[in-house]
PDB file of C-alpha atoms and ligand atoms in Angstrom:
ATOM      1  CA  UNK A   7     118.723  80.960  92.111  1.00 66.00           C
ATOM      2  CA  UNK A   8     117.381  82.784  89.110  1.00 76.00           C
ATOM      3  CA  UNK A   9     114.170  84.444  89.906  1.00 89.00           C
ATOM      4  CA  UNK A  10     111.194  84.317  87.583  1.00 92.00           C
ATOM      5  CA  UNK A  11     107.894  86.593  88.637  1.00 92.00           C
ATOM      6  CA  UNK A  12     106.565  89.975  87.234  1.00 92.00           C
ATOM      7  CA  UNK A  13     105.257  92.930  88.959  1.00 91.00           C
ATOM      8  CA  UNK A  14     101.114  92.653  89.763  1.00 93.00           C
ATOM      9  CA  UNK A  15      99.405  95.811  89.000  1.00 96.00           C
ATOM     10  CA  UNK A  16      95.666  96.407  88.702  1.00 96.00           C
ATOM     11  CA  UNK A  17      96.113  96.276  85.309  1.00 97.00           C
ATOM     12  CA  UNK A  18      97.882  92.324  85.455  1.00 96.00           C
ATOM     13  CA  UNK A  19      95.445  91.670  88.658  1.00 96.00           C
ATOM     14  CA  UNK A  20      92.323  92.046  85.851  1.00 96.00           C
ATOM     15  CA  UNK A  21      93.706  90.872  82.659  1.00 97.00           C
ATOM     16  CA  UNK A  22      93.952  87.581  85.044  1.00 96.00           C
ATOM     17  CA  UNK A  23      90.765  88.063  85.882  1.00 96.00           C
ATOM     18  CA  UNK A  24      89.113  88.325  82.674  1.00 96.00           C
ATOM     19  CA  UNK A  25      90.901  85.183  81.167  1.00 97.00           C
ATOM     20  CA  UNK A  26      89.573  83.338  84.125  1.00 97.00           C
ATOM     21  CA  UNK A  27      86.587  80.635  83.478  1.00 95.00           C
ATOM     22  CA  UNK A  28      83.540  82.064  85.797  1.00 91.00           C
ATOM     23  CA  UNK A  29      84.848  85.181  87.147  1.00 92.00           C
ATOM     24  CA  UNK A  30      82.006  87.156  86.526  1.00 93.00           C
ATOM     25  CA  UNK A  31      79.646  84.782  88.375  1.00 96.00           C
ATOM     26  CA  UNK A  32      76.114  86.570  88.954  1.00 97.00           C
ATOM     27  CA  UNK A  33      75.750  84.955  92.176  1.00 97.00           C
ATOM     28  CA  UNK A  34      78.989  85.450  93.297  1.00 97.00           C
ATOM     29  CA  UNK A  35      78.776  89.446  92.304  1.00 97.00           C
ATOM     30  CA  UNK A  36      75.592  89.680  94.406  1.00 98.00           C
ATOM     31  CA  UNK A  37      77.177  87.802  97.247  1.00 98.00           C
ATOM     32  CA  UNK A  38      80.459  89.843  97.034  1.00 98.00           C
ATOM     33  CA  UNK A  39      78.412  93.225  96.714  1.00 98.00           C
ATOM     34  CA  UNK A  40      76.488  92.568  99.736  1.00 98.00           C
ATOM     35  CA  UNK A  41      79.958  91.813 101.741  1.00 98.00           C
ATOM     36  CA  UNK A  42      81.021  95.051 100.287  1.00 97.00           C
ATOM     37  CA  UNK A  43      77.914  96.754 102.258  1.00 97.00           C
ATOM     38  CA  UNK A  44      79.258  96.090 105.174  1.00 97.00           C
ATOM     39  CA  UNK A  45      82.143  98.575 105.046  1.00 98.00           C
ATOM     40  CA  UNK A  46      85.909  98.107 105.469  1.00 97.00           C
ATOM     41  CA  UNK A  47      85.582  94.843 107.289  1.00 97.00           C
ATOM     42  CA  UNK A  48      84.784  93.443 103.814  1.00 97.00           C
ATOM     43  CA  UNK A  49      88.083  92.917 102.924  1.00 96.00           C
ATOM     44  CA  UNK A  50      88.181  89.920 104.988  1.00 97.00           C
ATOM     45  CA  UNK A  51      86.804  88.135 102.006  1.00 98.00           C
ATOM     46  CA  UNK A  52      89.036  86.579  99.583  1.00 98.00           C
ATOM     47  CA  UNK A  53      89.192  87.460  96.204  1.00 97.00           C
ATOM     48  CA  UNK A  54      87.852  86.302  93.430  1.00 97.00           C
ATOM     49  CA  UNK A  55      91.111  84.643  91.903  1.00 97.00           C
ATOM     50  CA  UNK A  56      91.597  83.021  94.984  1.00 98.00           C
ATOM     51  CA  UNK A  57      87.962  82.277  95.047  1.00 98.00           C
ATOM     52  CA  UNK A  58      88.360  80.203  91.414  1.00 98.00           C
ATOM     53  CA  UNK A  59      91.713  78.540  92.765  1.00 98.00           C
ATOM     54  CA  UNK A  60      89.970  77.104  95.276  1.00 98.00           C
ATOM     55  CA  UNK A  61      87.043  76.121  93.467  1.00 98.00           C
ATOM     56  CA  UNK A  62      89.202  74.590  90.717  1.00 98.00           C
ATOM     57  CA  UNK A  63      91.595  72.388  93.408  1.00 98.00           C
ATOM     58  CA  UNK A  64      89.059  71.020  95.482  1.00 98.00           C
ATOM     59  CA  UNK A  65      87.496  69.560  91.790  1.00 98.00           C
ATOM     60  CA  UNK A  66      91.053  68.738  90.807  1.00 98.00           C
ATOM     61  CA  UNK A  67      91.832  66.737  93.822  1.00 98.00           C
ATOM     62  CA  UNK A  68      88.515  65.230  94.126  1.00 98.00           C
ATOM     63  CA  UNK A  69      87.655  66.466  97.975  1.00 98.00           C
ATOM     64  CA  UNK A  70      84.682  64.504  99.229  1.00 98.00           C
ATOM     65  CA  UNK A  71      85.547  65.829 102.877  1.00 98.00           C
ATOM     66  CA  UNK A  72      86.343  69.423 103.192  1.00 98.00           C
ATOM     67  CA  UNK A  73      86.543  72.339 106.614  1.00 99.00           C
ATOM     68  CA  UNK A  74      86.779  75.620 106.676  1.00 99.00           C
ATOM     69  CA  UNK A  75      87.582  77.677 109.854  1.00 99.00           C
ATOM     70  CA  UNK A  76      86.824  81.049 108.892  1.00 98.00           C
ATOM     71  CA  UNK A  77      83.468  81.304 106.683  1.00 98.00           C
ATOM     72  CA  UNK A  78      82.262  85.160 107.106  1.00 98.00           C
ATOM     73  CA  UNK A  79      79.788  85.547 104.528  1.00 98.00           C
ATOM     74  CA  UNK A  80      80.442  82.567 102.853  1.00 98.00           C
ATOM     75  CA  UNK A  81      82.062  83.146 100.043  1.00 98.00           C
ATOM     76  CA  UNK A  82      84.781  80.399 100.172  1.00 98.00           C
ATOM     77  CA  UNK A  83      82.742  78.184 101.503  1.00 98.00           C
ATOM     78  CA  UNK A  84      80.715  78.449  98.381  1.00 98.00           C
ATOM     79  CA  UNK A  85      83.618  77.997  95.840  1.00 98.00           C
ATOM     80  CA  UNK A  86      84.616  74.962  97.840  1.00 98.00           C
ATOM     81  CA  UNK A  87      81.004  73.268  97.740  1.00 98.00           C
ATOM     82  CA  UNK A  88      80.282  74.073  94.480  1.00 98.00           C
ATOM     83  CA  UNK A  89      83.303  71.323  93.774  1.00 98.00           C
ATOM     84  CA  UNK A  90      82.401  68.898  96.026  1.00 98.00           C
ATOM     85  CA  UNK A  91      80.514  65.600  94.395  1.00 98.00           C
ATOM     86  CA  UNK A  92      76.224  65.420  95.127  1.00 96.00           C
ATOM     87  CA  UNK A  93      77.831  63.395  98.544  1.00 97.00           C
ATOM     88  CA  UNK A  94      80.565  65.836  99.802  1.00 98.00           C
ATOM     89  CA  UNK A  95      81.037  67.338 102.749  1.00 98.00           C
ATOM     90  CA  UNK A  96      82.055  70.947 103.896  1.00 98.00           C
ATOM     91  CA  UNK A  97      82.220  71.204 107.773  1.00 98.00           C
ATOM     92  CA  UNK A  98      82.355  75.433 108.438  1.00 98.00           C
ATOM     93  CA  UNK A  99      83.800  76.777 112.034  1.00 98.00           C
ATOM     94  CA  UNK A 100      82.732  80.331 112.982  1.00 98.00           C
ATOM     95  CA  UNK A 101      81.969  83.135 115.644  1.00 98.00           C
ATOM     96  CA  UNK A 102      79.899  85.049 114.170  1.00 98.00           C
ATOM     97  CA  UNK A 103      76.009  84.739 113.471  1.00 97.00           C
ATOM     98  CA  UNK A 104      75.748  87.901 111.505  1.00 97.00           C
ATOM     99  CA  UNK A 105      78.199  87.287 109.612  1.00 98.00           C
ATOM    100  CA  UNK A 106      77.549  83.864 108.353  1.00 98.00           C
ATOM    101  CA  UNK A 107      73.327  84.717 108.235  1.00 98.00           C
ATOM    102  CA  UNK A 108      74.668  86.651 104.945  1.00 98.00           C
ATOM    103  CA  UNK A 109      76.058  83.700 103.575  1.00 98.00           C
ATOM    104  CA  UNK A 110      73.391  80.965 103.970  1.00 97.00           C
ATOM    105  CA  UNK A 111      70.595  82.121 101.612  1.00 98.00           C
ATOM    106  CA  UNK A 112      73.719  82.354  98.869  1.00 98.00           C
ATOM    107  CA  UNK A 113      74.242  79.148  99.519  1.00 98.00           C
ATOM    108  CA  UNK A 114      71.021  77.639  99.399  1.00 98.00           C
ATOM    109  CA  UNK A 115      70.587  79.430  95.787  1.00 98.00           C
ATOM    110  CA  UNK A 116      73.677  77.849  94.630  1.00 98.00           C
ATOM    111  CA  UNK A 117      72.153  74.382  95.458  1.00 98.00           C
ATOM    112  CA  UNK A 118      74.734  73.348  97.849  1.00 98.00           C
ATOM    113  CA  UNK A 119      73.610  74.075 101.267  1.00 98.00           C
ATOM    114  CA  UNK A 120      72.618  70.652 101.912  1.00 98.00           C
ATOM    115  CA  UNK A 121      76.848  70.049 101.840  1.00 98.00           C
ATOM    116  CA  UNK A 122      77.659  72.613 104.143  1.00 98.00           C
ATOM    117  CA  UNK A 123      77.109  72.248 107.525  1.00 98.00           C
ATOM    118  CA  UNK A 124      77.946  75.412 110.030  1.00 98.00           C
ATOM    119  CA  UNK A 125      79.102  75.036 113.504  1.00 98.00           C
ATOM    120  CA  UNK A 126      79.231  78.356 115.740  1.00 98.00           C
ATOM    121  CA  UNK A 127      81.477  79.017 118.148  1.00 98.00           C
ATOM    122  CA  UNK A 128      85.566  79.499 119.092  1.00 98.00           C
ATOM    123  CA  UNK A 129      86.693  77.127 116.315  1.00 98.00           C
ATOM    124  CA  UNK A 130      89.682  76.056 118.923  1.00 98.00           C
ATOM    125  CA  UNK A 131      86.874  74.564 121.308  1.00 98.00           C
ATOM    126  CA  UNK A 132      84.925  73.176 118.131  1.00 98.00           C
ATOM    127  CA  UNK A 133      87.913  71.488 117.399  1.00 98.00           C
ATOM    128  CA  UNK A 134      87.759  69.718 120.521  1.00 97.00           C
ATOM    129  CA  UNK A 135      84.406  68.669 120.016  1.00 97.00           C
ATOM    130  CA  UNK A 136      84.483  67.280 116.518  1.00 98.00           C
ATOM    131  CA  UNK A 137      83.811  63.597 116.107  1.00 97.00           C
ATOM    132  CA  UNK A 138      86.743  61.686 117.003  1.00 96.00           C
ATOM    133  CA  UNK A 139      86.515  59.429 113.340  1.00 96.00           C
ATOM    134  CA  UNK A 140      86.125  62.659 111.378  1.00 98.00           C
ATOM    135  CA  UNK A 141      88.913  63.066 108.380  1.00 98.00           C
ATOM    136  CA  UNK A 142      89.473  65.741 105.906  1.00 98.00           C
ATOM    137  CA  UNK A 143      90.838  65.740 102.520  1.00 98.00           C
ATOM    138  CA  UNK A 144      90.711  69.370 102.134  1.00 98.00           C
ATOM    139  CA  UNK A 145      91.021  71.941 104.877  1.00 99.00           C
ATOM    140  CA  UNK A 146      91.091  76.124 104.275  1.00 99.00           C
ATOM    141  CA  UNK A 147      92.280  78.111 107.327  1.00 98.00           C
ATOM    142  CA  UNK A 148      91.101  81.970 107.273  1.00 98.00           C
ATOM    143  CA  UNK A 149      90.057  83.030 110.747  1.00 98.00           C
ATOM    144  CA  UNK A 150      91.967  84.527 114.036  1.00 98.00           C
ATOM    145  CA  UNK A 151      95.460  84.944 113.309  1.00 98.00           C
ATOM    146  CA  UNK A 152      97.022  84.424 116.755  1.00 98.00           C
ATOM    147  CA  UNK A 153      94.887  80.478 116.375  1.00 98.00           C
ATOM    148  CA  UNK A 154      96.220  79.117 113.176  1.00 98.00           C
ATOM    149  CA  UNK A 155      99.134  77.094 114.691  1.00 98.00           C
ATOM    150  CA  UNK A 156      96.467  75.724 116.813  1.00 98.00           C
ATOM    151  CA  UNK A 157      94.392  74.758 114.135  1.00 98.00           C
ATOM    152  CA  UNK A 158      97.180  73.680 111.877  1.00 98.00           C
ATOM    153  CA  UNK A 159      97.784  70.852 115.186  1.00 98.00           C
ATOM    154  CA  UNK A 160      94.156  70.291 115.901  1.00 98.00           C
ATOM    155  CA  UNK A 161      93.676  69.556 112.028  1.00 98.00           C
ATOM    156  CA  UNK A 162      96.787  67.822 110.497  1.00 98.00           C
ATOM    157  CA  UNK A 163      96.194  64.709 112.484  1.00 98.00           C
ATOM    158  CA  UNK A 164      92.688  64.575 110.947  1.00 98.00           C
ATOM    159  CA  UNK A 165      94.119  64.944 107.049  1.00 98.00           C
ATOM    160  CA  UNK A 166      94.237  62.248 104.887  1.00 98.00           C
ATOM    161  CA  UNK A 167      97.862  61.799 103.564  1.00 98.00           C
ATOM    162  CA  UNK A 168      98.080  63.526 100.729  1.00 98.00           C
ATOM    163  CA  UNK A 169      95.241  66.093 101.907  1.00 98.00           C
ATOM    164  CA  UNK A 170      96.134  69.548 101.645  1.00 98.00           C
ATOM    165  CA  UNK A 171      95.500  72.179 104.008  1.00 98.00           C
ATOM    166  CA  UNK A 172      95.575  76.476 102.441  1.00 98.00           C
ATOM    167  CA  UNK A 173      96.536  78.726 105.005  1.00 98.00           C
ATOM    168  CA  UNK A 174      95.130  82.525 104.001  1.00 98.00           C
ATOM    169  CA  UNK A 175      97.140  85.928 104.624  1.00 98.00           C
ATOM    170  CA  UNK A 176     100.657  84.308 105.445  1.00 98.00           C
ATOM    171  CA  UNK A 177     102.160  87.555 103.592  1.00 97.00           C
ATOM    172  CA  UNK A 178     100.260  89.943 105.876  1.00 96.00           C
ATOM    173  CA  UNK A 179     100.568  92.791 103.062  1.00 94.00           C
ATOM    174  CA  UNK A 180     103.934  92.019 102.738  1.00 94.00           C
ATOM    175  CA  UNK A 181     105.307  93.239 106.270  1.00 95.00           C
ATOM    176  CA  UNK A 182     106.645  89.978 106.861  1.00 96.00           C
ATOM    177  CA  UNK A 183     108.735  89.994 103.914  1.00 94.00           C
ATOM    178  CA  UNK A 184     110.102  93.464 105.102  1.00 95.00           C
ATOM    179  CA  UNK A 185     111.162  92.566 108.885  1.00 90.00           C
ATOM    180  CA  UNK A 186     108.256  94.546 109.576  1.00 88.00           C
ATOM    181  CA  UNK A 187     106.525  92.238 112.074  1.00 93.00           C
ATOM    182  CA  UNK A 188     105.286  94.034 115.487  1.00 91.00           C
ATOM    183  CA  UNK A 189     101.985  93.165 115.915  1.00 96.00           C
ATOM    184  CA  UNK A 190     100.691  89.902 117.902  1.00 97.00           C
ATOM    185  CA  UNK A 191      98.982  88.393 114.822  1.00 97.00           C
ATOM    186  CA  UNK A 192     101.942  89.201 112.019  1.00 97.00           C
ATOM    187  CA  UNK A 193     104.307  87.527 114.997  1.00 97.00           C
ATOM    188  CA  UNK A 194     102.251  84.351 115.131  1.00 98.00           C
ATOM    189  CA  UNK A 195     101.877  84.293 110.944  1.00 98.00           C
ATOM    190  CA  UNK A 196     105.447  84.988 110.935  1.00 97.00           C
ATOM    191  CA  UNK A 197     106.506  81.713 113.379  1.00 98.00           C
ATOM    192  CA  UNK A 198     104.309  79.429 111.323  1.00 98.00           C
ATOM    193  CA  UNK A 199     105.648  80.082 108.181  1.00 98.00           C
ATOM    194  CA  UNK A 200     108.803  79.323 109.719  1.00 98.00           C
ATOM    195  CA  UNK A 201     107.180  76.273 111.294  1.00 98.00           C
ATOM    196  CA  UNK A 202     105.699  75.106 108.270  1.00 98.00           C
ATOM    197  CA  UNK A 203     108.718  74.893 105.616  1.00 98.00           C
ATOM    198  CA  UNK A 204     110.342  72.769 108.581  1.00 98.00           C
ATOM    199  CA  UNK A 205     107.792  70.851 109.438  1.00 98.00           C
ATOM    200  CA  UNK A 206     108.290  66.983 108.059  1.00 98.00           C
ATOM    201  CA  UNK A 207     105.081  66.211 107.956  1.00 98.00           C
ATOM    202  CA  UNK A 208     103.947  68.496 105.096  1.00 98.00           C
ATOM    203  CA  UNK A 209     105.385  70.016 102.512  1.00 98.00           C
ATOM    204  CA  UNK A 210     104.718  73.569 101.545  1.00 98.00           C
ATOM    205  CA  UNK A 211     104.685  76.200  99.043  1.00 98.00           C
ATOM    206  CA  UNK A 212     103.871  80.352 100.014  1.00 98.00           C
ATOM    207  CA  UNK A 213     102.339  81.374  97.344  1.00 97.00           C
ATOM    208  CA  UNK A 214     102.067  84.860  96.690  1.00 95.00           C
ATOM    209  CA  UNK A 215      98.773  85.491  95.709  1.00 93.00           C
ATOM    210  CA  UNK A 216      96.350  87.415  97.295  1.00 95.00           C
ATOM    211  CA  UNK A 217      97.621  88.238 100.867  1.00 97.00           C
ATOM    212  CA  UNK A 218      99.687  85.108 100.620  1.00 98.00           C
ATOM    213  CA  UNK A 219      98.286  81.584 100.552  1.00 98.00           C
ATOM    214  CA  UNK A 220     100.638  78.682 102.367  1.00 98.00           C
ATOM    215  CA  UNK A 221      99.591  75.451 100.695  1.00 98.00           C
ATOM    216  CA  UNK A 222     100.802  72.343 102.252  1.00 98.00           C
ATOM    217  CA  UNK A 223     100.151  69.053 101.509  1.00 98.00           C
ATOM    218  CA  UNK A 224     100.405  66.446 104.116  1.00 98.00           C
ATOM    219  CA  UNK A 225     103.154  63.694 103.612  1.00 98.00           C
TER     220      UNK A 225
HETATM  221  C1  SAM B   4      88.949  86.471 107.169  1.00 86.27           C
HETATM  222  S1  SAM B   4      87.304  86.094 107.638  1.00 86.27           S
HETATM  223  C2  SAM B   4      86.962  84.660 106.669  1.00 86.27           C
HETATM  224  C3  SAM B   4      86.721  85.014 105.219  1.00 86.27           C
HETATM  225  C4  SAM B   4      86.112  83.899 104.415  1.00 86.27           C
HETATM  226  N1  SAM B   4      86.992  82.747 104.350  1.00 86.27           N
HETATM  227  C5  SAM B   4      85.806  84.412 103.014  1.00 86.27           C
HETATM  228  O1  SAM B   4      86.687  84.343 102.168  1.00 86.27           O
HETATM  229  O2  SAM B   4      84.730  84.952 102.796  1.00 86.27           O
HETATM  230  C6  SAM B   4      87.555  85.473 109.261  1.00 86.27           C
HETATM  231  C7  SAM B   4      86.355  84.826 109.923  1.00 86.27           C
HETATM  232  O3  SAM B   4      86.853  84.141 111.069  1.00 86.27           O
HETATM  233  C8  SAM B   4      85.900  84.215 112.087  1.00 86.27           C
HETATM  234  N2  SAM B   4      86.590  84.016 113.364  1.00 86.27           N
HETATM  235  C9  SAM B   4      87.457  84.854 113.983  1.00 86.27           C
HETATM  236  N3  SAM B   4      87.894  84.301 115.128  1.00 86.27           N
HETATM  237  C10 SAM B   4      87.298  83.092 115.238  1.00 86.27           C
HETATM  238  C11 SAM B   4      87.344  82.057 116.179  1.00 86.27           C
HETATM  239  N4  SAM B   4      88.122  82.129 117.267  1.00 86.27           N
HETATM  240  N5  SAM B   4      86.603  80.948 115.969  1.00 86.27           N
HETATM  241  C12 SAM B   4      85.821  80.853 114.864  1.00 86.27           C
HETATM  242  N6  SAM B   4      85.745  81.798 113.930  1.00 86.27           N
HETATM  243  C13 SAM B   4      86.464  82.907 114.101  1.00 86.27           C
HETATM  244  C14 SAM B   4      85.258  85.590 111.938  1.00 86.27           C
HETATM  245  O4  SAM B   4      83.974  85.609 112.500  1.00 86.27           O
HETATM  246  C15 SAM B   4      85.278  85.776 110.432  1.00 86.27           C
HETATM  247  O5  SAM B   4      84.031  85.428 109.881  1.00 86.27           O
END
């Protein structure tokens, strides 16, 4: 099959930046800068390109129901309620109080914290809890690694068909692409990938972008 990509460099990663509608969002710096603050466990965050791709496909598919397991300082869960109509709603799973504390006053600035509604706790048990009649058109998957397959079933049922579901850092750097896949998390990533391209109920592209974003929409 021929094969059609170029190499990213800093250089390529900004040029796509700066031809990007909203990349230099004030809010968004401020938010991003304060994530930075917190040291190396920033990097948890997406970036900004995936930040717009998000923000762009929830509008483009016109998500009135969204989740997100994995909200941090709430920086994707921003991009994907700034799409969402006056009426939408973004249901956010996480652990951590501190964390998410960062994110909230962002969000009420932005105007859309009256979409977003945070549940704390192990996502896997809030899962269990969730309304039984409660659907999703739109579903982004960032937290524990070693849980995703367990989110992936806990959530699929609850997708619309034709809902899509974005799985963050299926790449892992790139170590699964090398063979180089020790660790518990990269072995878990690494089975669901597999999982997913078999799987008849979706069907999936990995796109490499970021740290690798599986996007799968449900059949
Ligand atoms: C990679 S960060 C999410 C980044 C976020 N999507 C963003 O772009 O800003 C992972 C988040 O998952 C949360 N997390 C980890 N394990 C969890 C669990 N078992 N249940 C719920 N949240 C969890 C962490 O507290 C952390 O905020």
């Amino acid at each position: 099959m021929g094969e059609k990509f170029i190499q990213l460099t800093p250089q390529v990663y900004h040029y796509a930046l700066q031809h990007s509608s909203n990349s230099d969002d004030p809010l968004v710096r401020e938010l991003r800068e304060e994530t930075q603050a917190l040291g190396d466990i920033s990097g948890m965050q997406i970036g900004v390109d995936q930040g717009l791709f998000i923000q762009i496909l929830v509008a483009a598919l016109g998500v009135r129901e969204a989740l997100e397991i994995g909200t941090f300082t709430g920086y994707s869960a921003l991009c994907v309620a700034r799409s969402l109509p006056q009426d939408g709603r973004l249901l956010c799973l996480d652990i951590s109080d501190e964390w998410t504390s960062i994110g909230r006053p962002f969000w009420e600035r932005a105007g859309v914290a009256s979409k977003i509604e945070l549940r704390m706790g192990h996502a896997v048990e809030l899962l269990n809890q969730l309304e039984p009649d409660r659907t999703f058109d739109f579903a982004f998957i960032d937290a524990d690694k070693v849980n995703y397959d367990n989110y992936y079933e806990a959530v699929l049922p609850r997708m619309r068909p034709g809902g899509v579901l974005l799985f963050d850092n299926m790449l892992r750097g790139g170590r699964l692409a090398e063979g180089n896949v020790t660790s518990e998390d990269d072995i878990a990533l690494q089975a669901l990938n597999v999982k997913l391209t078999h799987d008849e109920r979706v069907e999936n592209v990995l796109l490499p972008f970021g740290d690798g974003i599986q996007f799968c929409r449900k059949k």
